[in-house]
Tab-separated table of C-alpha atoms in Angstrom:
chain	number	residue	atom	x	y	z
A	7	UNK	CA	6.286	163.544	-179.492
A	8	UNK	CA	3.490	165.681	-180.958
A	9	UNK	CA	0.590	163.960	-182.680
A	10	UNK	CA	-2.005	165.896	-184.632
A	11	UNK	CA	-5.024	164.184	-186.150
A	12	UNK	CA	-7.796	165.308	-188.431
A	13	UNK	CA	-11.039	163.489	-187.605
A	14	UNK	CA	-14.177	163.148	-189.692
A	15	UNK	CA	-17.240	161.176	-188.637
A	16	UNK	CA	-20.053	159.976	-190.836
A	17	UNK	CA	-23.240	159.123	-189.001
A	18	UNK	CA	-24.900	156.110	-190.521
A	19	UNK	CA	-28.101	155.398	-188.609
A	20	UNK	CA	-29.867	157.326	-185.883
A	21	UNK	CA	-33.275	157.213	-184.258
A	22	UNK	CA	-34.690	160.644	-183.461
A	23	UNK	CA	-38.119	162.167	-183.524
A	24	UNK	CA	-39.012	163.240	-187.020
A	25	UNK	CA	-39.268	167.005	-187.049
A	26	UNK	CA	-42.487	167.609	-188.920
A	27	UNK	CA	-43.114	170.025	-186.054
A	28	UNK	CA	-42.013	168.451	-182.803
A	29	UNK	CA	-41.468	171.741	-181.007
A	30	UNK	CA	-40.697	171.138	-177.335
A	31	UNK	CA	-39.697	167.487	-177.868
A	32	UNK	CA	-36.781	165.669	-176.241
A	33	UNK	CA	-35.032	163.051	-178.375
A	34	UNK	CA	-32.187	160.544	-178.339
A	35	UNK	CA	-29.822	159.447	-181.083
A	36	UNK	CA	-27.206	156.791	-181.685
A	37	UNK	CA	-24.763	157.732	-184.445
A	38	UNK	CA	-22.398	155.090	-185.799
A	39	UNK	CA	-19.792	155.618	-188.445
A	40	UNK	CA	-16.139	155.960	-189.234
A	41	UNK	CA	-13.444	158.258	-187.845
A	42	UNK	CA	-10.506	159.003	-190.097
A	43	UNK	CA	-7.268	160.724	-189.169
A	44	UNK	CA	-4.758	162.629	-191.275
A	45	UNK	CA	-1.919	165.155	-191.008
A	46	UNK	CA	-0.180	163.220	-188.248
A	47	UNK	CA	3.247	164.425	-187.175
A	48	UNK	CA	5.052	162.173	-184.699
A	49	UNK	CA	8.061	164.528	-184.460
A	50	UNK	CA	11.713	163.964	-185.353
A	51	UNK	CA	10.990	163.496	-189.062
A	52	UNK	CA	8.701	160.548	-188.310
A	53	UNK	CA	5.187	160.510	-189.720
A	54	UNK	CA	2.435	158.258	-188.425
A	55	UNK	CA	-0.497	156.578	-190.119
A	56	UNK	CA	-3.761	155.889	-188.298
A	57	UNK	CA	-6.238	153.613	-190.073
A	58	UNK	CA	-9.930	154.592	-189.932
A	59	UNK	CA	-11.774	153.348	-186.859
A	60	UNK	CA	-15.352	152.713	-185.858
A	61	UNK	CA	-16.891	155.711	-184.128
A	62	UNK	CA	-19.966	156.065	-181.927
A	63	UNK	CA	-21.812	159.121	-180.678
A	64	UNK	CA	-24.663	158.899	-178.141
A	65	UNK	CA	-26.776	162.046	-178.150
A	66	UNK	CA	-29.647	163.565	-176.236
A	67	UNK	CA	-31.363	166.632	-177.596
A	68	UNK	CA	-34.232	169.074	-177.318
A	69	UNK	CA	-36.067	170.528	-180.323
A	70	UNK	CA	-36.711	174.175	-179.402
A	71	UNK	CA	-38.733	174.932	-182.534
A	72	UNK	CA	-39.082	173.578	-186.084
A	73	UNK	CA	-35.660	174.916	-187.101
A	74	UNK	CA	-33.477	174.976	-183.949
A	75	UNK	CA	-32.457	172.291	-181.472
A	76	UNK	CA	-29.706	171.677	-178.920
A	77	UNK	CA	-27.757	168.461	-178.368
A	78	UNK	CA	-25.300	167.028	-175.839
A	79	UNK	CA	-23.208	163.984	-176.811
A	80	UNK	CA	-20.748	161.391	-175.613
A	81	UNK	CA	-18.260	160.760	-178.448
A	82	UNK	CA	-16.006	157.705	-178.869
A	83	UNK	CA	-13.770	158.028	-181.925
A	84	UNK	CA	-12.308	154.544	-181.430
A	85	UNK	CA	-8.872	152.994	-180.998
A	86	UNK	CA	-6.301	152.827	-183.751
A	87	UNK	CA	-2.851	151.282	-184.162
A	88	UNK	CA	-0.318	153.902	-185.195
A	89	UNK	CA	2.162	152.897	-187.886
A	90	UNK	CA	5.263	155.106	-188.060
A	91	UNK	CA	7.433	155.579	-191.139
A	92	UNK	CA	11.025	156.788	-191.099
A	93	UNK	CA	13.569	156.321	-193.867
A	94	UNK	CA	11.034	154.265	-195.826
A	95	UNK	CA	10.518	151.708	-193.032
A	96	UNK	CA	7.080	151.248	-191.438
A	97	UNK	CA	6.854	149.967	-187.851
A	98	UNK	CA	4.053	149.647	-185.267
A	99	UNK	CA	4.359	152.824	-183.195
A	100	UNK	CA	1.616	152.288	-180.609
A	101	UNK	CA	-2.064	153.023	-180.081
A	102	UNK	CA	-4.144	156.194	-180.355
A	103	UNK	CA	-7.531	156.588	-178.636
A	104	UNK	CA	-9.898	159.533	-178.409
A	105	UNK	CA	-13.222	160.105	-176.666
A	106	UNK	CA	-15.056	162.911	-174.929
A	107	UNK	CA	-18.144	165.079	-174.728
A	108	UNK	CA	-19.753	167.697	-176.940
A	109	UNK	CA	-22.614	170.170	-177.151
A	110	UNK	CA	-24.099	171.694	-180.283
A	111	UNK	CA	-26.848	173.843	-181.696
A	112	UNK	CA	-28.486	172.074	-184.640
A	113	UNK	CA	-30.334	173.900	-187.382
A	114	UNK	CA	-32.888	172.101	-189.548
A	115	UNK	CA	-34.167	173.242	-192.929
A	116	UNK	CA	-37.112	171.059	-194.017
A	117	UNK	CA	-37.127	170.524	-197.792
A	118	UNK	CA	-40.489	168.739	-197.680
A	119	UNK	CA	-42.392	166.489	-195.225
A	120	UNK	CA	-39.757	163.738	-195.596
A	121	UNK	CA	-36.327	165.315	-196.166
A	122	UNK	CA	-34.404	167.971	-194.226
A	123	UNK	CA	-30.934	169.484	-194.406
A	124	UNK	CA	-29.157	169.920	-191.054
A	125	UNK	CA	-26.230	171.970	-189.837
A	126	UNK	CA	-24.443	171.925	-186.470
A	127	UNK	CA	-22.071	174.219	-184.651
A	128	UNK	CA	-20.764	173.367	-181.224
A	129	UNK	CA	-17.983	172.652	-178.790
A	130	UNK	CA	-16.162	169.394	-177.957
A	131	UNK	CA	-13.806	168.355	-175.170
A	132	UNK	CA	-12.069	165.222	-176.496
A	133	UNK	CA	-9.229	163.438	-174.715
A	134	UNK	CA	-6.625	162.022	-177.099
A	135	UNK	CA	-4.147	159.445	-175.771
A	136	UNK	CA	-1.127	157.919	-177.506
A	137	UNK	CA	0.708	154.930	-176.038
A	138	UNK	CA	3.982	153.792	-177.630
A	139	UNK	CA	4.589	150.216	-178.772
A	140	UNK	CA	7.056	147.947	-176.929
A	141	UNK	CA	9.476	148.470	-179.830
A	142	UNK	CA	9.449	152.246	-179.348
A	143	UNK	CA	9.743	151.927	-175.570
A	144	UNK	CA	12.825	149.713	-176.090
A	145	UNK	CA	14.200	152.450	-178.379
A	146	UNK	CA	13.804	155.061	-175.623
A	147	UNK	CA	10.254	156.406	-175.982
A	148	UNK	CA	8.548	157.261	-172.671
A	149	UNK	CA	6.538	154.231	-171.513
A	150	UNK	CA	3.702	156.368	-170.161
A	151	UNK	CA	2.769	157.801	-173.557
A	152	UNK	CA	1.007	161.143	-173.666
A	153	UNK	CA	-2.509	162.517	-173.534
A	154	UNK	CA	-4.282	165.841	-173.755
A	155	UNK	CA	-7.860	167.068	-173.530
A	156	UNK	CA	-8.586	169.068	-176.678
A	157	UNK	CA	-11.181	171.842	-176.477
A	158	UNK	CA	-12.354	172.629	-179.993
A	159	UNK	CA	-15.170	174.231	-181.885
A	160	UNK	CA	-16.967	171.765	-184.156
A	161	UNK	CA	-19.298	171.943	-187.112
A	162	UNK	CA	-21.196	169.522	-189.304
A	163	UNK	CA	-23.647	169.151	-192.167
A	164	UNK	CA	-26.141	166.414	-192.900
A	165	UNK	CA	-29.415	165.219	-194.327
A	166	UNK	CA	-32.336	163.623	-192.553
A	167	UNK	CA	-35.093	161.337	-193.804
A	168	UNK	CA	-38.253	161.043	-191.681
A	169	UNK	CA	-39.365	157.398	-191.553
A	170	UNK	CA	-42.606	158.323	-189.753
A	171	UNK	CA	-43.725	160.872	-187.144
A	172	UNK	CA	-41.526	159.244	-184.453
A	173	UNK	CA	-38.304	158.127	-186.175
A	174	UNK	CA	-35.805	159.491	-188.673
A	175	UNK	CA	-32.538	158.398	-190.238
A	176	UNK	CA	-29.773	160.923	-190.749
A	177	UNK	CA	-26.406	160.916	-192.466
A	178	UNK	CA	-23.881	163.577	-191.565
A	179	UNK	CA	-20.259	164.550	-191.462
A	180	UNK	CA	-18.788	166.384	-188.479
A	181	UNK	CA	-15.463	168.154	-188.031
A	182	UNK	CA	-14.117	167.705	-184.485
A	183	UNK	CA	-11.063	169.949	-184.914
A	184	UNK	CA	-7.426	169.068	-184.253
A	185	UNK	CA	-6.540	166.411	-181.704
A	186	UNK	CA	-3.159	166.473	-180.065
A	187	UNK	CA	-1.732	164.369	-177.274
A	188	UNK	CA	0.503	167.198	-176.003
A	189	UNK	CA	-0.927	170.559	-177.028
A	190	UNK	CA	-4.249	171.751	-178.379
A	191	UNK	CA	-4.510	171.684	-182.166
A	192	UNK	CA	-7.276	171.608	-184.769
A	193	UNK	CA	-9.338	168.447	-185.642
A	194	UNK	CA	-11.707	167.978	-188.507
């Protein structure tokens, strides 16, 4: 059973050093937001629906200069209950979880002393796991479910508002590529 998901994450609040010119500064961030999935193919003419989940990313970074930084992150895209539809009937199909690690180069374009535009390009290794519901197991689905570590390029865009010289708030969207529980695919 192949499952492909498209994931988007919106970072809501993060504490990082404001980048007026914090060259050579280490920083930490906590991103919270929502992960949404789409384009899910459960195989055999069955499509699945995954509701949006809460997502968290914990990041450590280093600001190389005013415009370039590097980040490493732990990413948890949450747990979701899969609902499968076949012949117009919707049934609980199981659970889908995804989490992993990522690294990125982040570019910052200051618009003024307060606002900046950011862009990221990086790499993620995210493990996606699908476990079937008891109803599907009774119908013959493998009880073990399936999982796969997905190695994908990622990219994102955002804005940042400097609260003071030590803290900033940023909002961003990041494409994680395709997640699959059996074979590598593209997540966004």
